[in-house]
XYZ file of N, CA and C in Angstrom:
369
model
N -34.272 22.564 51.257
C -35.219 22.361 50.006
C -36.069 20.415 50.709
N -37.111 20.366 51.038
C -37.615 19.477 51.516
C -37.315 18.553 51.279
N -37.982 16.801 51.351
C -37.870 15.866 51.511
C -38.366 15.765 49.800
N -39.822 16.985 49.834
C -41.171 16.302 48.624
C -40.202 16.601 47.605
N -39.631 18.383 47.599
C -38.943 18.600 46.388
C -38.004 17.520 45.929
N -37.445 17.413 46.142
C -36.004 15.615 46.606
C -36.516 14.660 45.393
N -38.039 14.659 45.458
C -38.421 13.610 44.928
C -39.328 13.852 43.388
N -39.858 15.295 43.714
C -40.357 15.294 42.906
C -39.448 15.454 41.448
N -38.079 16.187 42.156
C -37.033 16.071 41.024
C -36.744 14.816 40.406
N -36.786 13.849 41.640
C -36.255 12.454 40.951
C -36.696 12.423 40.102
N -38.550 11.879 40.669
C -39.757 11.879 39.165
C -39.627 12.303 38.268
N -39.047 13.498 37.935
C -39.129 14.688 36.066
C -37.431 13.762 36.432
N -36.290 13.098 36.545
C -35.968 12.830 35.765
C -35.801 11.552 35.111
N -36.567 11.030 35.559
C -37.422 9.381 35.792
C -37.986 9.375 33.754
N -39.028 10.642 34.033
C -40.005 10.752 33.122
C -38.949 11.121 31.846
N -37.672 12.179 31.752
C -37.084 12.238 30.962
C -36.548 11.792 30.315
N -35.696 10.541 31.521
C -34.899 9.122 30.968
C -36.013 8.571 29.894
N -37.767 8.340 30.104
C -38.037 6.833 29.342
C -38.343 7.748 28.774
N -38.926 9.259 28.647
C -39.224 10.225 27.208
C -38.232 9.552 26.042
N -36.931 9.985 26.348
C -35.658 9.677 26.202
C -35.228 8.578 24.832
N -35.449 7.317 26.119
C -35.426 6.604 25.798
C -36.349 5.834 24.015
N -38.126 6.695 24.765
C -38.590 6.273 24.006
C -39.346 6.777 22.849
N -38.432 8.347 22.458
C -38.435 8.722 21.364
C -37.236 8.443 20.320
N -36.096 7.852 21.293
C -34.552 7.096 20.488
C -35.164 5.693 20.116
N -36.135 5.450 20.842
C -36.413 3.898 20.057
C -38.175 4.560 18.529
N -38.338 5.235 18.699
C -39.074 5.546 17.760
C -38.323 6.127 16.447
N -37.230 6.684 16.541
C -35.967 7.180 15.788
C -36.110 6.130 14.730
N -35.245 5.100 15.927
C -35.259 4.014 15.443
C -35.830 2.950 14.172
N -36.842 3.029 14.898
C -37.821 1.762 14.529
C -38.374 2.894 13.005
N -38.896 4.238 12.755
C -38.136 4.900 11.868
C -37.825 4.922 10.984
N -35.875 4.684 11.650
C -35.511 4.451 10.404
C -35.189 3.421 8.939
N -35.821 2.124 10.548
C -36.273 1.138 10.091
C -37.156 0.933 8.696
N -38.097 1.460 8.560
C -39.415 1.230 8.397
C -38.972 1.807 7.277
N -38.403 3.184 6.998
C -37.542 3.984 6.277
C -36.805 3.176 4.727
N -35.968 2.588 5.486
C -34.611 1.301 5.219
C -35.394 1.071 4.157
N -36.405 -0.286 5.258
C -37.121 -1.238 4.166
C -37.991 -0.720 2.730
N -38.847 0.373 2.738
C -39.267 1.409 2.224
C -38.224 1.267 1.044
N -36.938 2.344 0.928
C -36.330 2.172 0.574
C -35.475 1.116 -0.590
N -35.137 0.171 0.728
C -35.103 -1.151 -0.956
C -35.419 -2.082 -1.723
N -37.610 -1.672 -0.790
C -38.173 -2.347 -1.916
C -38.014 -1.233 -3.329
N -38.207 0.206 -3.312
C -38.338 1.310 -4.042
C -36.874 -0.039 -4.992
N -35.992 0.313 -4.733
C -34.291 -0.184 -5.812
C -34.949 -0.924 -6.390
N -35.626 -2.096 -5.031
C -35.081 -3.674 -5.959
C -36.615 -3.681 -6.963
N -37.578 -2.525 -6.834
C -38.565 -2.537 -8.059
C -38.053 -2.135 -9.402
N -37.236 -1.400 -8.803
C -36.080 -0.883 -9.950
C -35.068 -1.742 -11.058
N -35.060 -2.037 -10.414
C -33.955 -3.689 -10.974
C -34.674 -4.212 -12.358
N -34.102 -5.226 -12.977
C -34.683 -6.028 -13.683
C -35.133 -7.026 -13.564
N -35.998 -7.684 -14.323
C -36.487 -8.763 -13.528
C -35.164 -10.042 -14.053
N -35.832 -10.975 -12.800
C -34.799 -12.121 -12.741
C -34.699 -12.959 -14.415
N -34.364 -14.341 -14.740
C -33.472 -14.944 -16.184
C -34.705 -16.360 -15.604
N -35.846 -16.071 -16.616
C -36.138 -17.395 -17.111
C -36.013 -18.904 -17.343
N -36.147 -20.069 -16.015
C -34.928 -21.456 -16.567
C -35.109 -21.863 -17.464
N -35.712 -20.897 -18.328
C -35.153 -21.326 -20.220
C -34.305 -20.280 -19.854
N -33.787 -19.457 -19.645
C -32.834 -18.384 -19.682
C -31.612 -18.738 -19.158
N -31.362 -19.929 -18.322
C -30.239 -19.995 -17.411
C -28.534 -20.625 -18.513
N -28.110 -20.523 -18.599
C -26.838 -21.259 -19.064
C -27.386 -23.185 -18.650
N -27.105 -23.715 -19.823
C -27.184 -25.073 -20.038
C -25.937 -25.801 -20.459
N -25.052 -26.348 -19.823
C -24.369 -27.843 -20.298
C -23.786 -27.907 -21.542
N -23.172 -28.133 -22.060
C -22.876 -28.673 -23.617
C -23.374 -29.095 -23.430
N -22.981 -30.183 -25.604
C -23.949 -31.431 -25.402
C -22.976 -32.487 -25.033
N -21.555 -32.070 -25.160
C -21.105 -33.743 -24.934
C -20.976 -33.448 -22.955
N -21.209 -33.019 -22.153
C -21.695 -32.964 -21.123
C -20.211 -31.807 -20.352
N -19.559 -32.256 -18.887
C -19.529 -30.549 -18.470
C -17.875 -30.929 -18.732
N -17.359 -29.455 -18.876
C -15.644 -29.495 -19.168
C -15.188 -29.913 -18.077
N -14.116 -30.845 -18.510
C -13.514 -31.684 -16.855
C -12.295 -30.152 -17.283
N -11.132 -30.263 -16.355
C -9.235 -30.145 -15.803
C -8.809 -30.984 -16.312
N -7.601 -30.546 -17.351
C -6.865 -31.417 -18.034
C -5.278 -30.866 -17.269
N -4.885 -31.803 -15.826
C -3.386 -31.489 -15.946
C -2.457 -32.545 -16.626
N -1.973 -31.734 -16.586
C -0.394 -32.310 -16.992
C 0.759 -31.534 -16.801
N 2.423 -32.584 -16.688
C 3.236 -32.056 -16.333
C 3.902 -31.117 -17.588
N 4.341 -29.648 -17.577
C 4.797 -28.792 -18.845
C 6.360 -28.874 -18.775
N 7.105 -28.641 -19.740
C 8.178 -28.541 -19.691
C 8.786 -26.655 -20.331
N 10.175 -26.586 -19.554
C 10.072 -25.049 -19.570
C 11.020 -24.753 -20.513
N 11.011 -23.432 -20.947
C 11.491 -23.471 -22.113
C 12.474 -22.537 -22.099
N 13.881 -22.849 -22.598
C 14.809 -22.391 -22.658
C 14.472 -20.927 -23.197
N 14.650 -19.495 -22.137
C 14.932 -18.760 -21.739
C 15.992 -17.321 -22.331
N 16.022 -17.786 -23.925
C 17.235 -16.348 -24.395
C 17.666 -15.071 -23.578
N 18.621 -14.829 -23.344
C 19.059 -13.602 -22.717
C 18.923 -11.967 -23.521
N 19.736 -12.588 -24.785
C 19.530 -11.995 -25.350
C 18.919 -12.117 -27.156
N 18.716 -11.116 -27.857
C 18.035 -11.139 -29.144
C 19.705 -11.732 -30.116
N 18.991 -11.979 -31.376
C 20.557 -12.561 -32.293
C 21.268 -11.231 -31.907
N 20.827 -10.205 -32.315
C 21.253 -9.556 -32.528
C 22.179 -8.559 -31.289
N 22.127 -9.700 -30.356
C 22.995 -9.020 -28.781
C 22.149 -8.369 -28.496
N 20.872 -7.804 -28.170
C 20.744 -6.960 -27.347
C 19.304 -7.294 -26.379
N 20.030 -6.654 -25.478
C 18.749 -7.264 -24.202
C 17.088 -7.876 -24.586
N 16.742 -8.959 -24.109
C 14.721 -9.515 -24.595
C 14.573 -8.439 -23.300
N 13.619 -7.615 -23.595
C 11.952 -6.918 -22.665
C 10.878 -8.234 -22.943
N 10.519 -7.638 -21.582
C 9.484 -8.839 -21.403
C 8.226 -9.117 -21.764
N 8.733 -7.803 -23.154
C 7.054 -7.952 -23.730
C 7.212 -8.339 -25.103
N 8.904 -8.604 -24.883
C 8.885 -9.831 -26.370
C 9.246 -11.455 -25.956
N 9.452 -12.211 -24.415
C 8.747 -13.359 -24.626
C 7.933 -13.695 -24.513
N 8.158 -14.930 -24.899
C 6.508 -16.288 -25.164
C 6.574 -17.054 -24.175
N 5.067 -16.774 -23.135
C 4.583 -17.950 -22.442
C 5.753 -19.245 -22.141
N 5.857 -19.107 -20.793
C 6.873 -20.910 -21.106
C 5.599 -21.487 -20.916
N 6.573 -22.973 -20.409
C 6.228 -24.179 -20.427
C 5.180 -24.814 -21.106
N 5.262 -23.987 -22.746
C 5.131 -23.950 -23.406
C 4.910 -25.259 -24.508
N 5.461 -26.776 -23.905
C 5.363 -28.241 -24.355
C 5.023 -29.136 -23.321
N 5.055 -30.039 -23.675
C 4.144 -31.640 -23.030
C 5.365 -32.107 -22.697
N 5.745 -32.775 -21.484
C 6.476 -32.971 -20.367
C 6.866 -34.352 -21.357
N 7.623 -34.696 -20.799
C 7.700 -36.951 -21.757
C 6.930 -36.847 -20.284
N 7.933 -37.482 -18.876
C 7.308 -37.725 -17.629
C 6.899 -36.819 -16.786
N 4.874 -37.806 -16.851
C 3.712 -36.972 -16.747
C 3.876 -37.622 -15.805
N 4.700 -38.248 -14.866
C 3.691 -38.616 -13.073
C 4.043 -37.153 -12.181
N 3.543 -37.505 -11.410
C 3.575 -36.090 -10.853
C 4.961 -36.637 -9.759
N 5.433 -35.362 -9.504
C 6.139 -35.650 -7.751
C 5.697 -35.756 -6.593
N 6.385 -36.446 -5.898
C 5.684 -36.535 -4.683
C 7.076 -36.585 -3.623
N 6.174 -36.172 -2.592
C 6.645 -36.220 -0.865
C 6.946 -37.966 -0.552
N 8.473 -38.058 -0.526
C 8.760 -38.914 0.283
C 8.697 -39.205 1.849
N 8.308 -40.738 1.953
C 7.626 -40.970 3.246
C 9.007 -40.275 4.232
N 8.943 -39.933 5.763
C 9.834 -39.668 6.551
C 11.003 -38.154 6.325
N 10.343 -37.334 4.619
C 10.974 -36.669 4.268
C 10.184 -35.498 5.036
N 10.382 -34.220 5.230
C 9.681 -33.027 5.796
C 8.924 -32.413 4.411
N 10.186 -31.996 3.687
C 9.114 -31.744 2.876
C 8.808 -29.921 3.540
N 8.611 -29.804 4.204
C 7.866 -27.555 4.370
C 9.143 -26.670 4.271
N 8.906 -25.620 4.418
C 9.767 -24.492 4.699
C 10.626 -24.395 6.215
N 11.288 -24.865 5.689
C 12.602 -24.416 7.498
C 11.828 -26.404 8.191
N 11.912 -27.050 7.180
C 11.467 -28.409 8.036
C 13.113 -28.499 7.917
N 13.673 -28.568 7.331
C 15.067 -29.258 7.230
C 14.748 -30.668 5.982
N 14.405 -31.469 5.860
C 14.099 -31.926 4.447
C 14.044 -31.821 3.396
N 14.811 -32.448 2.641
C 14.929 -31.982 1.221
C 13.836 -32.041 0.393
N 12.878 -32.129 1.096
C 11.816 -32.447 0.000
C 11.258 -33.697 -0.830
N 10.988 -33.615 -2.024
C 11.145 -34.713 -3.487
C 12.228 -34.647 -4.041
N 12.723 -35.557 -4.931
C 13.783 -35.795 -5.122
C 12.971 -35.980 -7.098
């Protein structure tokens, strides 16, 4: 083969590479245009956004605040009065009484309190 033949083959490979890249770019651009068009059609079918008058408003008394209180655990019976074992659906929610002491437990200075830290934590 002559040198001219190699040059033609190399040029044809470059042309094919550029053409394939161009067609791939067109394919990706077309897919993006289709996706945007499809998204706009879906958005048009959705219900309208609520007006400002339809938005929720604060209650007349203002915002509702969180209430923190210490609760006392209830004694959990092991069996019914007839001696039958209690099932989970027979139990009432525990911690239903407000505790007498409403001070929160705090970590003591110099104590770790973390899991595996070696300290006893709070008292």
